[in-house]
Amino acid sequence: MSIKQRITSAYRYIEPNLFFIGLFGCLGFPAYYLIWAYVFPQPYENLPLRLVCAALFLPFAIKSYLPSLFSRYKEKHFVFTICFCLPFFFCYMMIRNEWSVEWIMSFMAAIFLSIIIIYDWLIILICTTIAACSAALLGYLSMDNIGIGFHYSYLIVFSFSYFTGICFNYRNRIEIESKQLFSRSFSNGIAHEMRNPLSALYASQEVLLELLPETLTDDPQQHRLISNAEIHKLRNIIKDNISVINNGHSTINLLLNSIDSQKISPHSFQYLSINDVIIDALNVYGYQQKSDRQLVTYQINKDNLFFGNDILLRYVIFNLLKNSFYYKDKPNFKIVISVYSKNNETIISVKDYGKGIPLTAIKNIFTEYYTSGKKNNSGLGLSFCKKVITAFAGNIECYSTENISTTFIIRLPNVTSSVVEKMQFDLMCSKKILFLGYHNQLLSDMNHLAFFYNFTLLYKKTSSYDVTDINTNNYDCIIIDIDSIQNELLTKLYNHIATTAIKVILISHSNSAKEIVLSKTYQPYLFKYNHIDELQKKLITQIFTHKTPVNDGFITTNVNKAKVMLVDDNVSLRLYSGILLKNAGYDVIEADNGRTALSYLEESTVDLILMDSQMPVMSGIDATKEIRTNHLYSLHQNTPIICYSGSLDAEHREHLTNIGITDFLLKPSSKTTLLDIVHKWIDA
């Protein structure tokens, strides 16, 4: 970074506080003249020099009212003012006052102030050096001997002050910048992960509007009745939309709420089945083609629990699958996911037989913004995966043989390990637990556990308990002494919390426990109370036990007329756009990338191509270049190609037009926009 860039960066950093700096400078320099001249008289004072310093600070205080011409020089003025008014002025005054204690302390304060205002160590070093030398020179010209009162030990004190201030300020600045970088990368990652499902969701609404008649009537000349096949189609689309919304909502909320000082917060962590999470991930992953699922082999010797979050682990599996599928066109490509136990930890291995990663790249593979051999990749996925697995108290490693395979190894500790127990202990202090009952020993033991774990314990007598209390208290768990509660209240209580995430523990301490049947789908945890150790174990188990739900998909049809080719790696967008085009009377051909599209165009013709600009394997841009220049596609050199993209600026449009793109369509587009542009070029 050049000195000019450093100065610009330093100015932007302090600019919000310049008004207060200017105000203190304008008032402070004249005010301290009165203090040092009359209240605590010093051997030397200089009012004109102080007024010059005050004048230099004045533009900071009135910067909003200065002419625009001043803005050209504001950064230079900023550096000169701080350099002249702090290290130069205080060093000069210290020399003229014969190195008195008051001015030595003032000079040290000036060093700290300059470091706080200009955080860049190099600028401060240059400014301080120039200022101190200039002050010494001016002092020498004014009084010949500048060493009166000087001692070499002062240099040690000044150096310590300078370098200590630099180190602390630099560390603070690095921490701020790393938080900003993490926030940017995290928000970019969310945007990247959510753009496609949201686009698919938007497109599906257009399909719903297309399939639903405006009114229901038997008159075929007016409006048709909706058919059973269309009803089935509508229901499937709605189910898919609900799935997209739920997954997107839970993913965004979890990811946003899980960030705490650049780390994944463990507040949502629970015991989870590794097998269930991986199977769920494989079932809901957005494969480009149905056949892609057959490329993934999953094998597990024994299912184990891990302590973490299902959405976050699914996010990791999604990223590893996405990276692997990037090279799925390589001969004999496949992905093997294995789960096994070794040395008190569970190991998840994700191995793909793709291109492999060079040895020089592996050491940086989990670094933010680093990518290896992939176009249009943000380099955020694996770095966030590393944060997730680290938050699970585990580790993720990468091994690769170039042109053969790449293996990611995830190591997760067993739930009985000391590191997991430590995490649970730390998390218990944020829990809120309600105890309902009369048993004194049980209440006493609950109080002991509350003191030990520092969780919030509320005690209520069952005879006077009102279930509406749950509406105002966000309980994590309710412990009920079933020997002291009426069945009617117990059923009422269960019905009130059945749809919530609140855990219920039923405790019996008598020999004849009453029969409890609340629901066929969910039974609270019931055990006979004997000792506080058992109560502690059962409480921790229930607090961190989790249950999970599922998902669904759908199919469509075909019609006939002019041929439109849809080339997009997003299977949902191809599906929805295809339905709209088919219902408008077009014959639709689908391709998931540029290479697949070119293979079709070698043997058949189409009337129009809708092409996504960015796709794996071969982008729409590269495919367009081939169509326009390769003789194999001579029949399509004048075929309209509509670029389908998430964002297009003027410069990008011009570039795409030059390589042969006919027109542009923003993603997602409404039904009207999509059909208008297709009609426009097919009818041209």
XYZ file of C-alpha atoms in Angstrom:
684
model
C 0.000 0.000 0.000
C 1.429 3.411 -0.995
C 1.878 6.292 1.469
C -0.977 8.161 -0.234
C -3.302 5.197 0.219
C -2.230 4.854 3.845
C -2.993 8.530 4.469
C -6.413 8.194 2.805
C -7.211 5.122 4.895
C -6.105 6.833 8.124
C -8.209 9.896 7.325
C -11.339 7.827 6.653
C -10.799 5.952 9.888
C -10.730 9.104 12.050
C -13.042 11.337 9.972
C -16.200 10.722 12.091
C -14.332 12.125 15.145
C -12.634 15.080 13.454
C -15.168 17.602 14.779
C -14.309 16.779 18.404
C -10.560 16.681 17.653
C -10.827 20.102 15.996
C -12.880 21.504 18.874
C -10.413 20.330 21.537
C -7.458 21.579 19.477
C -8.976 25.043 18.912
C -9.807 25.501 22.574
C -6.999 23.480 24.181
C -3.939 25.225 22.755
C -4.947 28.775 23.872
C -6.361 27.482 27.174
C -3.142 25.740 28.131
C -1.200 28.933 27.433
C -3.072 30.495 30.352
C -2.375 27.462 32.544
C 1.370 27.251 31.795
C 1.890 31.035 31.758
C -0.079 32.054 34.872
C -1.348 29.091 36.924
C 1.779 26.894 36.742
C 4.385 29.187 35.147
C 6.970 27.474 32.901
C 10.395 28.796 31.845
C 9.208 29.168 28.233
C 5.845 29.765 26.515
C 4.921 30.747 22.950
C 1.437 32.173 22.325
C 1.863 32.791 18.548
C 2.881 29.143 18.006
C -0.132 27.988 20.008
C -2.445 30.179 17.931
C -1.008 28.679 14.747
C -1.792 25.210 16.113
C -5.325 26.297 17.078
C -5.818 27.723 13.564
C -4.665 24.449 12.006
C -7.227 22.505 14.093
C -10.073 24.905 13.228
C -10.913 23.337 9.788
C -11.614 20.019 11.541
C -14.327 21.691 13.634
C -15.933 23.536 10.706
C -15.248 21.031 7.905
C -18.933 20.913 6.941
C -18.874 24.623 6.111
C -15.604 24.788 4.194
C -15.583 25.333 0.398
C -15.319 22.266 -1.838
C -11.837 23.370 -2.897
C -10.565 22.534 0.602
C -11.637 18.872 0.197
C -8.822 18.411 -2.339
C -6.270 19.091 0.373
C -8.087 17.783 3.454
C -5.958 14.638 3.801
C -2.674 16.533 3.408
C -3.912 19.161 5.866
C -4.906 16.404 8.292
C -1.459 14.764 8.337
C 0.403 18.082 8.493
C -1.765 19.366 11.362
C -1.317 16.244 13.508
C 2.425 16.152 12.744
C 2.968 19.874 13.459
C 0.646 20.311 16.451
C 1.476 17.130 18.356
C 5.001 15.677 18.025
C 6.615 18.871 16.642
C 5.007 21.391 19.012
C 5.407 19.293 22.167
C 8.952 18.205 21.328
C 9.964 21.836 20.663
C 8.326 23.061 23.874
C 9.982 20.248 25.847
C 13.414 21.287 24.540
C 12.797 24.996 25.232
C 11.625 24.165 28.755
C 14.861 22.279 29.382
C 13.289 18.803 29.476
C 11.103 19.505 32.515
C 8.935 16.706 33.931
C 5.719 18.507 32.879
C 6.802 18.704 29.250
C 8.267 15.210 29.113
C 4.839 13.929 30.221
C 3.117 16.248 27.722
C 5.338 14.960 24.892
C 4.515 11.339 25.794
C 0.804 12.239 25.802
C 1.265 13.808 22.355
C 2.831 10.569 21.089
C -0.155 8.549 22.339
C -2.638 11.026 20.856
C -0.959 10.950 17.464
C -0.999 7.132 17.533
C -4.720 7.106 18.384
C -5.576 9.644 15.674
C -3.310 8.192 12.955
C -3.373 4.448 13.545
C -0.963 3.627 10.655
C 2.444 2.787 12.165
C 4.456 3.838 9.104
C 2.854 7.284 8.824
C 3.313 7.836 12.565
C 6.965 6.767 12.374
C 7.660 9.131 9.459
C 5.705 12.032 11.022
C 7.266 11.624 14.468
C 10.784 11.373 13.044
C 10.389 14.465 10.855
C 8.661 16.424 13.651
C 11.252 15.537 16.319
C 14.181 16.377 14.028
C 12.545 19.671 12.989
C 11.857 20.563 16.635
C 15.452 19.752 17.601
C 16.784 21.860 14.715
C 14.559 24.820 15.593
C 15.516 24.444 19.270
C 19.208 24.435 18.360
C 18.794 27.604 16.267
C 16.893 29.276 19.125
C 19.027 28.370 22.127
C 22.249 26.759 20.864
C 22.400 24.085 23.558
C 19.375 21.721 23.381
C 20.844 19.255 25.862
C 20.177 21.243 29.036
C 18.230 18.923 31.328
C 18.382 16.019 28.848
C 19.208 12.463 29.953
C 19.689 9.475 27.652
C 17.256 7.398 29.733
C 14.485 9.607 28.325
C 15.022 7.994 24.916
C 14.250 4.578 26.421
C 11.011 5.914 27.951
C 9.960 7.642 24.707
C 10.756 4.554 22.614
C 8.786 2.351 24.986
C 5.800 4.738 24.870
C 5.939 4.911 21.099
C 6.264 1.188 20.369
C 3.793 0.145 23.087
C 1.213 2.574 21.733
C 1.821 1.372 18.184
C 1.458 -2.285 19.157
C -1.760 -1.837 21.128
C -3.348 0.418 18.543
C -2.272 -1.825 15.663
C -3.683 -4.896 17.418
C -6.959 -3.090 18.048
C -7.145 -1.983 14.421
C -6.388 -5.491 13.133
C -9.176 -6.856 15.335
C -11.637 -4.291 13.959
C -10.631 -5.020 10.368
C -10.851 -8.782 10.899
C -14.368 -8.350 12.300
C -15.311 -6.273 9.272
C -13.773 -8.852 6.951
C -15.622 -11.641 8.735
C -18.908 -9.727 8.528
C -18.416 -9.066 4.815
C -17.461 -12.640 4.043
C -20.305 -13.969 6.161
C -22.940 -11.730 4.556
C -21.556 -12.527 1.100
C -21.736 -16.211 1.950
C -25.386 -15.938 2.992
C -26.227 -13.969 -0.155
C -24.426 -16.552 -2.279
C -26.201 -19.498 -0.626
C -29.695 -17.949 -0.647
C -29.823 -16.288 -4.098
C -30.719 -19.420 -6.056
C -33.488 -20.751 -3.756
C -35.042 -17.278 -3.552
C -34.919 -16.954 -7.336
C -36.573 -20.351 -7.639
C -39.216 -19.291 -5.130
C -39.960 -16.134 -7.113
C -40.262 -18.081 -10.350
C -42.620 -20.619 -8.749
C -45.067 -17.860 -7.851
C -45.321 -17.037 -11.536
C -46.173 -20.687 -12.199
C -48.910 -20.590 -9.551
C -50.434 -17.525 -11.190
C -50.219 -19.249 -14.564
C -51.935 -22.452 -13.414
C -54.678 -20.829 -11.333
C -57.697 -19.560 -13.338
C -58.958 -16.103 -12.437
C -62.451 -17.483 -11.715
C -64.085 -20.914 -11.702
C -66.803 -21.432 -14.335
C -68.146 -24.234 -16.517
C -68.288 -22.028 -19.597
C -65.300 -23.112 -21.774
C -65.592 -19.843 -23.719
C -64.886 -17.806 -20.604
C -62.581 -19.563 -18.175
C -61.710 -23.212 -17.799
C -62.065 -25.295 -14.656
C -58.753 -26.247 -13.082
C -57.906 -29.904 -13.761
C -56.914 -32.569 -11.214
C -53.456 -32.764 -12.765
C -53.010 -29.018 -12.290
C -54.257 -29.225 -8.697
C -51.645 -31.914 -8.044
C -49.028 -29.715 -9.661
C -50.077 -26.695 -7.574
C -49.938 -28.655 -4.337
C -46.452 -29.936 -5.134
C -45.222 -26.440 -6.000
C -46.652 -25.056 -2.762
C -45.010 -27.856 -0.749
C -41.707 -27.119 -2.431
C -42.114 -23.398 -1.694
C -42.780 -24.124 1.963
C -39.662 -26.274 2.071
C -37.560 -23.530 0.441
C -38.956 -20.875 2.789
C -38.459 -22.992 5.922
C -34.935 -24.030 4.998
C -33.972 -20.503 3.973
C -35.549 -18.930 7.051
C -33.937 -21.355 9.484
C -30.572 -21.160 7.714
C -30.436 -17.350 7.688
C -31.642 -17.032 11.274
C -29.255 -19.648 12.553
C -26.248 -18.326 10.683
C -26.904 -14.724 11.708
C -27.676 -15.543 15.324
C -24.753 -17.938 15.641
C -22.086 -15.297 15.076
C -20.400 -14.041 18.218
C -17.024 -12.261 17.980
C -16.163 -13.953 14.689
C -16.987 -17.371 16.098
C -19.961 -19.677 15.755
C -21.995 -19.376 18.936
C -22.810 -22.783 20.500
C -26.150 -21.657 21.999
C -28.169 -23.769 19.535
C -25.999 -26.903 19.948
C -27.648 -30.207 20.870
C -27.089 -33.959 20.617
C -27.676 -35.004 17.005
C -27.386 -38.158 14.939
C -24.607 -37.840 12.365
C -26.366 -40.397 10.153
C -29.663 -38.443 10.196
C -27.990 -35.140 9.323
C -25.970 -36.591 6.426
C -28.958 -38.481 4.969
C -31.075 -35.330 5.237
C -28.323 -33.311 3.517
C -28.059 -35.833 0.682
C -31.851 -35.850 0.237
C -32.342 -32.076 0.059
C -29.126 -31.058 -1.732
C -29.854 -29.184 -4.985
C -28.493 -31.627 -7.545
C -28.217 -30.205 -11.063
C -29.516 -33.476 -12.468
C -31.364 -36.368 -10.820
C -28.610 -38.717 -11.948
C -26.085 -36.758 -9.857
C -27.451 -38.414 -6.709
C -26.219 -41.757 -8.045
C -22.672 -40.394 -8.068
C -22.693 -40.168 -4.252
C -22.036 -43.294 -2.191
C -22.740 -43.147 1.532
C -21.468 -45.755 3.975
C -21.569 -45.856 7.767
C -20.420 -48.530 10.201
C -22.149 -47.172 13.279
C -24.227 -44.072 13.902
C -22.859 -41.737 16.549
C -24.120 -38.595 18.219
C -22.280 -35.310 17.909
C -22.737 -32.063 19.810
C -23.567 -29.267 17.400
C -26.242 -27.956 15.070
C -27.875 -29.893 12.212
C -28.262 -26.882 9.885
C -24.613 -25.923 10.301
C -23.334 -29.462 9.640
C -25.679 -29.735 6.648
C -24.198 -26.450 5.423
C -20.724 -28.029 5.610
C -21.853 -31.154 3.702
C -23.505 -28.924 1.058
C -20.271 -26.976 0.541
C -18.165 -30.129 0.235
C -20.643 -31.637 -2.244
C -20.749 -28.426 -4.271
C -16.954 -28.308 -4.466
C -16.800 -31.978 -5.478
C -19.491 -31.745 -8.159
C -17.546 -28.946 -9.836
C -15.476 -31.661 -11.557
C -18.239 -34.242 -12.037
C -17.581 -34.507 -15.809
C -14.220 -36.161 -15.201
C -14.263 -39.861 -16.255
C -15.046 -42.268 -13.391
C -16.053 -39.370 -11.132
C -17.761 -40.320 -7.874
C -18.114 -39.095 -4.296
C -17.755 -41.429 -1.315
C -18.939 -40.289 2.113
C -17.872 -42.528 4.989
C -18.571 -42.344 8.706
C -16.606 -44.374 11.241
C -15.264 -44.192 14.800
C -11.625 -44.003 15.795
C -9.799 -42.987 18.984
C -12.870 -41.639 20.825
C -13.943 -39.461 17.916
C -16.270 -39.765 14.945
C -14.715 -39.266 11.526
C -16.638 -38.109 8.462
C -14.720 -38.624 5.228
C -15.880 -36.911 2.005
C -13.774 -38.166 -0.906
C -14.260 -37.197 -4.549
C -12.468 -38.660 -7.541
C -12.199 -35.373 -9.392
C -9.361 -33.111 -10.400
C -7.586 -32.979 -7.055
C -5.854 -29.993 -5.453
C -2.168 -29.067 -5.945
C -0.027 -29.513 -2.829
C 0.870 -25.819 -2.916
C -2.816 -24.899 -2.617
C -3.852 -27.230 0.223
C -2.245 -25.126 2.955
C -4.463 -22.172 1.961
C -7.636 -24.127 1.233
C -9.450 -22.913 4.390
C -8.322 -19.280 4.014
C -11.038 -16.702 3.350
C -11.339 -15.594 -0.286
C -8.863 -18.264 -1.442
C -9.939 -20.422 -4.406
C -8.136 -23.152 -6.327
C -8.893 -23.619 -10.026
C -12.543 -22.502 -9.884
C -14.002 -19.579 -11.762
C -16.626 -17.319 -10.165
C -15.963 -18.719 -6.711
C -15.965 -16.387 -3.699
C -13.616 -18.555 -1.614
C -15.918 -18.212 1.419
C -17.399 -21.717 1.737
C -14.480 -23.728 3.115
C -13.355 -20.968 5.476
C -16.814 -20.914 7.020
C -16.851 -24.741 7.135
C -13.644 -24.545 9.164
C -15.323 -22.145 11.616
C -18.326 -24.473 11.961
C -16.287 -27.621 12.664
C -14.012 -25.715 15.058
C -17.127 -24.542 16.918
C -18.131 -28.224 17.232
C -14.763 -28.700 19.030
C -13.634 -30.722 16.015
C -11.211 -30.358 13.157
C -11.369 -30.477 9.350
C -8.419 -31.449 7.172
C -7.843 -31.770 3.438
C -5.748 -34.369 1.631
C -5.421 -34.554 -2.120
C -3.602 -36.318 -4.941
C -3.588 -34.173 -8.044
C -5.688 -35.546 -10.938
C -6.834 -38.467 -8.760
C -8.856 -37.509 -5.678
C -9.506 -35.059 -2.846
C -10.506 -36.090 0.677
C -11.907 -33.885 3.427
C -11.675 -35.434 6.888
C -13.959 -34.074 9.619
C -13.126 -35.172 13.168
C -15.830 -34.666 15.796
C -15.343 -35.496 19.494
C -17.637 -38.005 21.205
C -20.440 -36.447 23.257
C -18.916 -37.960 26.403
C -15.552 -36.244 25.870
C -14.300 -33.627 28.319
C -14.312 -30.869 25.681
C -18.039 -31.431 24.989
C -18.813 -31.565 28.702
C -17.018 -28.222 29.091
C -19.152 -26.715 26.296
C -22.323 -28.006 27.937
C -21.285 -26.625 31.305
C -20.708 -23.189 29.747
C -24.056 -23.321 27.925
C -26.100 -24.283 30.977
C -25.723 -20.801 32.474
C -27.998 -19.438 29.705
C -30.795 -21.975 30.362
C -34.077 -21.236 32.097
C -35.725 -24.121 33.953
C -39.095 -24.373 35.693
C -39.708 -26.830 38.533
C -43.285 -27.799 39.379
C -43.814 -29.793 42.558
C -43.726 -29.995 46.339
C -40.922 -32.453 47.118
C -38.408 -30.673 49.373
C -35.392 -32.893 48.619
C -35.997 -32.622 44.895
C -36.281 -28.830 45.121
C -33.127 -28.691 47.247
C -31.193 -30.749 44.659
C -32.485 -28.543 41.845
C -31.191 -25.487 43.722
C -27.791 -27.156 44.098
C -27.651 -27.838 40.347
C -28.755 -24.268 39.586
C -25.929 -22.970 41.773
C -23.400 -25.339 40.182
C -24.349 -24.590 36.545
C -25.537 -21.022 37.176
C -28.796 -21.550 35.253
C -32.040 -19.744 36.099
C -34.390 -21.873 38.200
C -38.015 -20.907 38.828
C -40.145 -22.795 41.319
C -43.959 -22.983 41.216
C -46.453 -24.999 43.250
C -48.645 -27.170 41.025
C -51.835 -26.325 42.909
C -51.690 -22.655 41.917
C -49.861 -22.919 38.576
C -51.322 -21.083 35.578
C -50.131 -22.488 32.210
C -50.303 -19.009 30.633
C -47.119 -18.310 32.617
C -45.298 -20.119 29.763
C -46.279 -17.335 27.355
C -44.182 -14.795 29.235
C -41.227 -17.049 30.144
C -38.988 -18.627 27.562
C -38.297 -21.876 29.407
C -35.812 -24.401 28.064
C -37.060 -27.219 30.250
C -39.918 -27.944 32.678
C -39.336 -30.504 35.418
C -42.533 -31.883 36.926
C -42.986 -33.934 40.078
C -45.821 -36.148 38.787
C -46.727 -37.285 42.293
C -47.872 -33.756 43.102
C -49.726 -32.773 39.913
C -53.273 -33.532 38.775
C -53.680 -35.341 35.443
C -55.950 -32.552 34.178
C -53.293 -29.879 34.771
C -50.578 -32.129 33.316
C -52.560 -32.662 30.090
C -53.393 -28.959 29.894
C -49.735 -28.095 30.411
C -48.591 -30.534 27.732
C -51.158 -29.247 25.220
C -49.862 -25.728 25.823
C -46.247 -26.619 25.074
C -46.700 -29.468 22.564
C -45.732 -27.300 19.590
C -42.808 -25.565 21.325
C -39.174 -26.580 21.792
C -39.575 -26.794 25.573
C -38.295 -30.089 27.025
C -40.326 -31.886 29.702
C -38.928 -34.154 32.411
C -41.349 -36.080 34.598
C -39.947 -37.284 37.905
C -41.449 -39.866 40.213
C -40.117 -40.352 43.729
C -42.727 -42.774 45.013
C -42.963 -46.526 44.532
C -46.310 -46.347 42.686
C -45.946 -43.833 39.862
C -49.203 -42.855 38.157
C -49.719 -43.867 34.521
C -48.967 -40.994 32.126
C -50.262 -40.976 28.534
C -50.136 -37.562 26.888
C -49.434 -38.219 23.206
C -48.595 -41.057 20.813
C -46.040 -38.904 19.020
C -44.211 -37.447 21.983
C -43.616 -38.736 25.471
C -41.851 -36.603 28.095
C -38.807 -38.150 29.694
C -39.866 -40.103 32.814
C -37.577 -41.528 35.459
C -37.666 -42.436 39.110
C -35.716 -40.020 41.296
C -33.034 -41.492 43.542
C -30.030 -39.189 43.749
C -28.812 -35.774 42.632
C -26.156 -37.350 40.366
C -28.825 -39.144 38.382
C -30.924 -35.967 38.248
C -27.897 -34.046 36.935
C -27.242 -36.615 34.203
C -30.889 -36.782 33.081
C -31.217 -32.988 33.066
C -28.144 -32.471 30.840
C -29.283 -35.261 28.489
C -32.763 -33.789 28.052
C -31.647 -30.169 27.727
C -29.366 -31.033 24.821
C -31.535 -33.646 23.058
C -33.009 -32.669 19.704
C -35.660 -33.825 17.195
C -35.764 -33.037 13.437
C -38.435 -32.875 10.597
C -38.503 -33.532 6.635
C -39.256 -32.441 2.991
C -40.705 -33.186 -0.566
C -40.493 -32.477 -4.406
C -42.485 -32.418 -7.715
C -42.784 -33.073 -11.566
C -44.112 -31.264 -14.707
C -45.314 -31.695 -18.347
C -44.666 -30.629 -21.981
C -46.295 -28.878 -25.004
C -45.280 -27.982 -28.648
C -44.276 -25.099 -30.997
C -41.075 -23.060 -31.438
C -38.079 -24.585 -29.649
C -36.524 -22.705 -26.682
C -33.391 -24.014 -24.973
C -33.062 -23.243 -21.245
C -29.441 -23.427 -20.066
C -29.124 -22.944 -16.292
C -27.360 -24.868 -13.519
C -30.286 -24.180 -11.130
C -32.682 -27.099 -11.610
C -35.589 -25.270 -9.930
C -35.284 -22.212 -12.179
C -35.148 -24.447 -15.243
C -38.233 -26.227 -14.017
C -40.303 -23.129 -13.290
C -39.234 -21.179 -16.385
C -39.871 -24.320 -18.419
C -43.449 -24.564 -17.131
C -44.157 -20.929 -18.052
C -42.717 -21.388 -21.554
C -44.508 -24.706 -22.098
C -47.845 -23.207 -21.054
C -47.191 -20.372 -23.531
C -46.915 -22.986 -26.311
C -43.160 -23.501 -26.670
C -41.207 -26.719 -26.834
C -38.566 -26.484 -24.086
C -35.152 -28.160 -24.088
C -33.163 -28.078 -20.833
C -29.406 -28.119 -20.228
C -27.542 -27.665 -16.922
C -24.368 -26.092 -18.363
C -22.818 -24.762 -21.559
C -21.142 -28.035 -22.519
C -24.420 -29.989 -22.328
C -26.081 -27.299 -24.462
C -23.341 -27.513 -27.122
C -23.690 -31.300 -27.308
C -27.393 -30.900 -28.115
C -26.807 -28.120 -30.660
C -24.391 -30.314 -32.632
C -27.306 -32.571 -33.611
C -30.484 -30.458 -33.312
C -31.678 -26.914 -33.841
C -33.520 -24.487 -31.579
C -35.192 -21.134 -32.227
C -33.914 -19.301 -29.137
C -31.462 -19.905 -26.290
C -31.935 -18.635 -22.727
C -28.432 -18.915 -21.240
C -27.264 -18.320 -17.647
C -24.002 -16.365 -17.715
C -22.306 -18.207 -14.812
C -22.407 -22.017 -14.593
C -20.005 -24.792 -13.573
C -18.226 -26.948 -16.207
C -18.823 -24.350 -18.976
C -20.278 -20.888 -18.473
C -22.872 -19.292 -20.734
C -20.242 -16.791 -21.888
C -17.855 -19.519 -23.072
C -20.714 -21.454 -24.699
C -21.829 -18.313 -26.577
C -18.306 -17.796 -27.928
C -18.329 -21.385 -29.241
C -21.758 -21.001 -30.857
C -20.785 -17.770 -32.606
C -17.339 -18.871 -33.844
C -17.242 -22.696 -34.175
C -18.373 -24.140 -37.542
C -19.956 -27.102 -35.694
C -22.748 -24.714 -34.668
C -23.057 -22.823 -37.968
C -26.849 -23.307 -37.959
C -27.036 -21.327 -34.704
C -24.676 -18.465 -35.433
C -27.690 -16.155 -35.821
C -29.919 -17.804 -33.210
C -30.949 -15.259 -30.531
C -29.100 -15.907 -27.252
C -30.619 -14.221 -24.204
C -28.201 -13.803 -21.298
C -29.806 -14.769 -17.990
C -27.880 -13.177 -15.105
C -28.214 -11.949 -11.522
C -26.645 -8.533 -12.239
C -25.601 -6.638 -15.369
C -23.938 -3.225 -15.569
C -23.393 -1.219 -18.754
C -19.768 -2.294 -19.169
C -20.673 -5.960 -18.695
C -23.528 -5.663 -21.232
C -21.202 -4.165 -23.798
C -18.690 -6.976 -23.308
C -21.375 -9.660 -23.664
C -22.844 -7.981 -26.742
C -19.413 -8.044 -28.367
C -19.085 -11.802 -27.922
C -22.533 -12.483 -29.403
C -25.228 -12.103 -26.734
C -28.445 -10.850 -28.354
C -30.366 -9.549 -25.336
C -30.415 -9.606 -21.545
C -32.754 -10.894 -18.841
C -32.244 -10.241 -15.147
C -32.652 -13.160 -12.737
C -35.283 -13.584 -11.383
C -37.678 -12.191 -14.032
C -41.444 -11.980 -13.952
C -43.588 -14.117 -16.243
C -44.444 -11.053 -18.378
C -40.786 -10.056 -18.811
C -39.732 -13.604 -19.667
C -42.482 -14.204 -22.233
C -42.155 -10.703 -23.742
C -38.474 -11.141 -24.520
C -38.991 -14.658 -25.891
C -41.898 -13.481 -28.126
C -39.831 -10.501 -29.251
C -36.934 -12.571 -30.621
C -38.828 -15.618 -31.873
C -41.261 -13.420 -33.807
C -38.476 -11.150 -35.122
